[in-house]
Amino acid sequence: MNKTYQQETIAQDSQLLLKKIENDAATTVWDRYQTQLPHCGFCEMGLSCRNCVMGPCRIDPFGDGPRQGVCGADAEIIVARNLGRMIAAGAASHSDHGRDLVEVLAQVAEGNGSGYQIRDTAKLKRLAAEFGVTIDGKADLLIAAELADALQEEYGTRRKALTLLGRAPEKRRKLWTSLNITPRGIDRETSEMMHRTHMGVDNDWQSLLLHGMRNALSDGWGGSLIASEVSDILFGTPTPRPTQANVGVLKKDQVNIIVHGHNPVVSEMVLAACQSPEMIALAESKGAQGINLAGVCCTGNELLMRHGVAMAGNHLSTELVLATGAVEMMIVDYQCIMPAISQVAACYHTRMVSTSDKAKFPGMTHREFHPLNAKEMAVALVKEAVENFSNRKTVYIPVEPVAAVGGFSVEAVVGALGGTPGPLLDAIKAGKIRGAAGIVGCNNPQIKQDHGHVTLTRRLIENDILVVDTGCAAVANAKAGFKVAEAIHLAGPGLQEICGALGIPPVLHFGSCVDNVRILVLASALANALGVDISDLPIAGAAPEWYSEKAAAIGVYFVASGVYTVLGPMPPVTGSMAVVNLLTQGLEDIVGATFAVEPDPEQAAVLIRRRIENKRKALGLDARSV
Ligand code: CUV
Ligand code: SF4
């Protein structure tokens, strides 16, 4: 009963709410994690296979057990196949999310998208031009129709390369061609991965992993990039704006609605309904002071980036926020929504609502959103949430929110620099900024919540490395107070000087998980300006607390694009030293970057600093020894 939960999380709100949940007799992801320990060693090492019904099979890594599955697949083949399927699932998830946005764009173009519209026509035209859609003299909706058509084609294109690869440095594109990993149709690469990993198809572990890179690249330069770009077209390209983070963003005297998931198609409409005068008046008639919308996970990040909507928490906080007893309704779309979450909600008055036909959950009411009904559906749900306000019992909001700034799109960053990336490059050349790191990905109960993200970020900015972040990492850093201009006192002198002059924080919120492509696009712009490849830049990536298949796909497209990437949790590959060696060493000679695995964020910071200083040296810039 005196447990302080400091082993589970560094976030004070999480510690206090875990204690509350313990008293309320609900269980959380941490409890369920304990019941799974010890994890199956075969699965942990990637050595179990259930790809067919001659099995399931497992390989004995040490003893005198079997060295091959029934079909003869050995450790290398099984590990590579399992990793390949992990990448395929991740790439499919981001890309399908992108496709849903393209379908909304198509509906808007046809005049059917109730409540949706084109918000960034400049971006619409830029993207249309990249896809060869002629612009001159055409109405926006016609351009949108032709662009939506071209984007839908991109998923199944018979051409040999994805269109948006044109943004990558020429050297990188040539390298992909020479390795035969230039991504083709987005669906094709995922489908081919499922084919290759069927029993009796690709049984060369190296060729499987090469296709894994191709599949991941079809996400990074295809599905995710389309998701990010079309979100900007429909909902606006983000610009810096103030916001707040942690569970203290919930309001005791207001109706609280939380959106959870990834796709802004639903959450944007919910936001509009929350802001409508009729709904606010209804809330007031029920004795509330208003309607407060907050986010968790990436659909929250999408709203934060474009509207400054506050973030109540990241992945491991999704159950805890309900324990405040202050949430009238949680509306979910898809991805990273734990199926147990309604069990926590059942201890309180919270209504749980699912909205996508492809994502249904036990204990939730299902209300399907379409572009055609979205506006009315959002209003109906908000109304229901308001009416639930009177069912509230005790409310426990134990912390004050932390201020943050979000909304750093590439356009916003370049805008802050005066219209070109030149000043950023100058600061890097002068050594004031040593380099940049993207810190991304989830929480995972294997790692103390937020500890990996926050510690790594703190060490990097201290050492004059600019941090850009997305997803749950970005929320962790917001809760830690790193995302306000005043946080420059935590940065080294050079980074402090540059960020101070620009009036920006040392840690820039780049958005949701599909927005990791914003990091790729910025890196490409820097590489192109210098006439080098992405792998030549003093940059790195990290996923200190990753858990999901999507994160695996992101990590692989970062590395395949030339970005050295440090993972916290070990992926399930240790059953094959050949695979481990390729991922952590061999890839350097193949794509100019590797993975490293380092659960200790202090050590991860050293690895990243060393990488960045080595890259500076190779570019002929001054280098510090690390
Ligand atoms: Ni994708 S970052 S848990 S919600 S994938 Fe979900 Fe964003 Fe990880 Fe966080
Ligand atoms: Fe076993 Fe091979 Fe079937 Fe996998 S594919 S379950 S290793 S027989």
JSON list of C-alpha atoms and ligand atoms in Angstrom, two decimals, residues 49-58 68-73 78 81 197-200, ligand 2:
[
{"chain": "A", "resi": 49, "resn": "CYS", "atom": "CA", "xyz": [7.89, -20.07, -35.91]},
{"chain": "A", "resi": 50, "resn": "ARG", "atom": "CA", "xyz": [4.21, -20.70, -36.52]},
{"chain": "A", "resi": 51, "resn": "ASN", "atom": "CA", "xyz": [4.14, -19.81, -40.20]},
{"chain": "A", "resi": 52, "resn": "CYS", "atom": "CA", "xyz": [2.66, -23.21, -41.03]},
{"chain": "A", "resi": 53, "resn": "VAL", "atom": "CA", "xyz": [0.89, -26.15, -39.49]},
{"chain": "A", "resi": 54, "resn": "MET", "atom": "CA", "xyz": [3.68, -28.65, -39.81]},
{"chain": "A", "resi": 55, "resn": "GLY", "atom": "CA", "xyz": [4.81, -26.59, -36.79]},
{"chain": "A", "resi": 56, "resn": "PRO", "atom": "CA", "xyz": [4.77, -24.61, -34.60]},
{"chain": "A", "resi": 57, "resn": "CYS", "atom": "CA", "xyz": [8.52, -25.01, -34.34]},
{"chain": "A", "resi": 58, "resn": "ARG", "atom": "CA", "xyz": [11.31, -23.62, -32.19]},
{"chain": "A", "resi": 68, "resn": "GLN", "atom": "CA", "xyz": [15.83, -26.76, -37.61]},
{"chain": "A", "resi": 69, "resn": "GLY", "atom": "CA", "xyz": [12.07, -26.52, -37.87]},
{"chain": "A", "resi": 70, "resn": "VAL", "atom": "CA", "xyz": [10.04, -29.31, -39.48]},
{"chain": "A", "resi": 71, "resn": "CYS", "atom": "CA", "xyz": [10.60, -27.69, -42.91]},
{"chain": "A", "resi": 72, "resn": "GLY", "atom": "CA", "xyz": [14.31, -27.31, -42.24]},
{"chain": "A", "resi": 73, "resn": "ALA", "atom": "CA", "xyz": [14.33, -23.59, -41.53]},
{"chain": "A", "resi": 78, "resn": "ILE", "atom": "CA", "xyz": [13.31, -18.06, -38.73]},
{"chain": "A", "resi": 81, "resn": "ARG", "atom": "CA", "xyz": [11.32, -14.19, -41.43]},
{"chain": "A", "resi": 197, "resn": "THR", "atom": "CA", "xyz": [7.95, -15.49, -45.50]},
{"chain": "A", "resi": 198, "resn": "HIS", "atom": "CA", "xyz": [5.47, -18.23, -46.40]},
{"chain": "A", "resi": 199, "resn": "MET", "atom": "CA", "xyz": [6.96, -21.69, -45.95]},
{"chain": "A", "resi": 200, "resn": "GLY", "atom": "CA", "xyz": [9.16, -22.61, -48.86]},
{"chain": "B", "resi": 2, "resn": "SF4", "atom": "FE1", "xyz": [8.01, -25.04, -38.61]},
{"chain": "B", "resi": 2, "resn": "SF4", "atom": "FE2", "xyz": [8.93, -24.38, -41.05]},
{"chain": "B", "resi": 2, "resn": "SF4", "atom": "FE3", "xyz": [6.29, -24.42, -40.58]},
{"chain": "B", "resi": 2, "resn": "SF4", "atom": "FE4", "xyz": [7.84, -22.53, -39.44]},
{"chain": "B", "resi": 2, "resn": "SF4", "atom": "S1", "xyz": [7.45, -22.80, -41.62]},
{"chain": "B", "resi": 2, "resn": "SF4", "atom": "S2", "xyz": [6.21, -23.69, -38.44]},
{"chain": "B", "resi": 2, "resn": "SF4", "atom": "S3", "xyz": [9.74, -23.67, -39.08]},
{"chain": "B", "resi": 2, "resn": "SF4", "atom": "S4", "xyz": [7.70, -26.16, -40.51]}
]
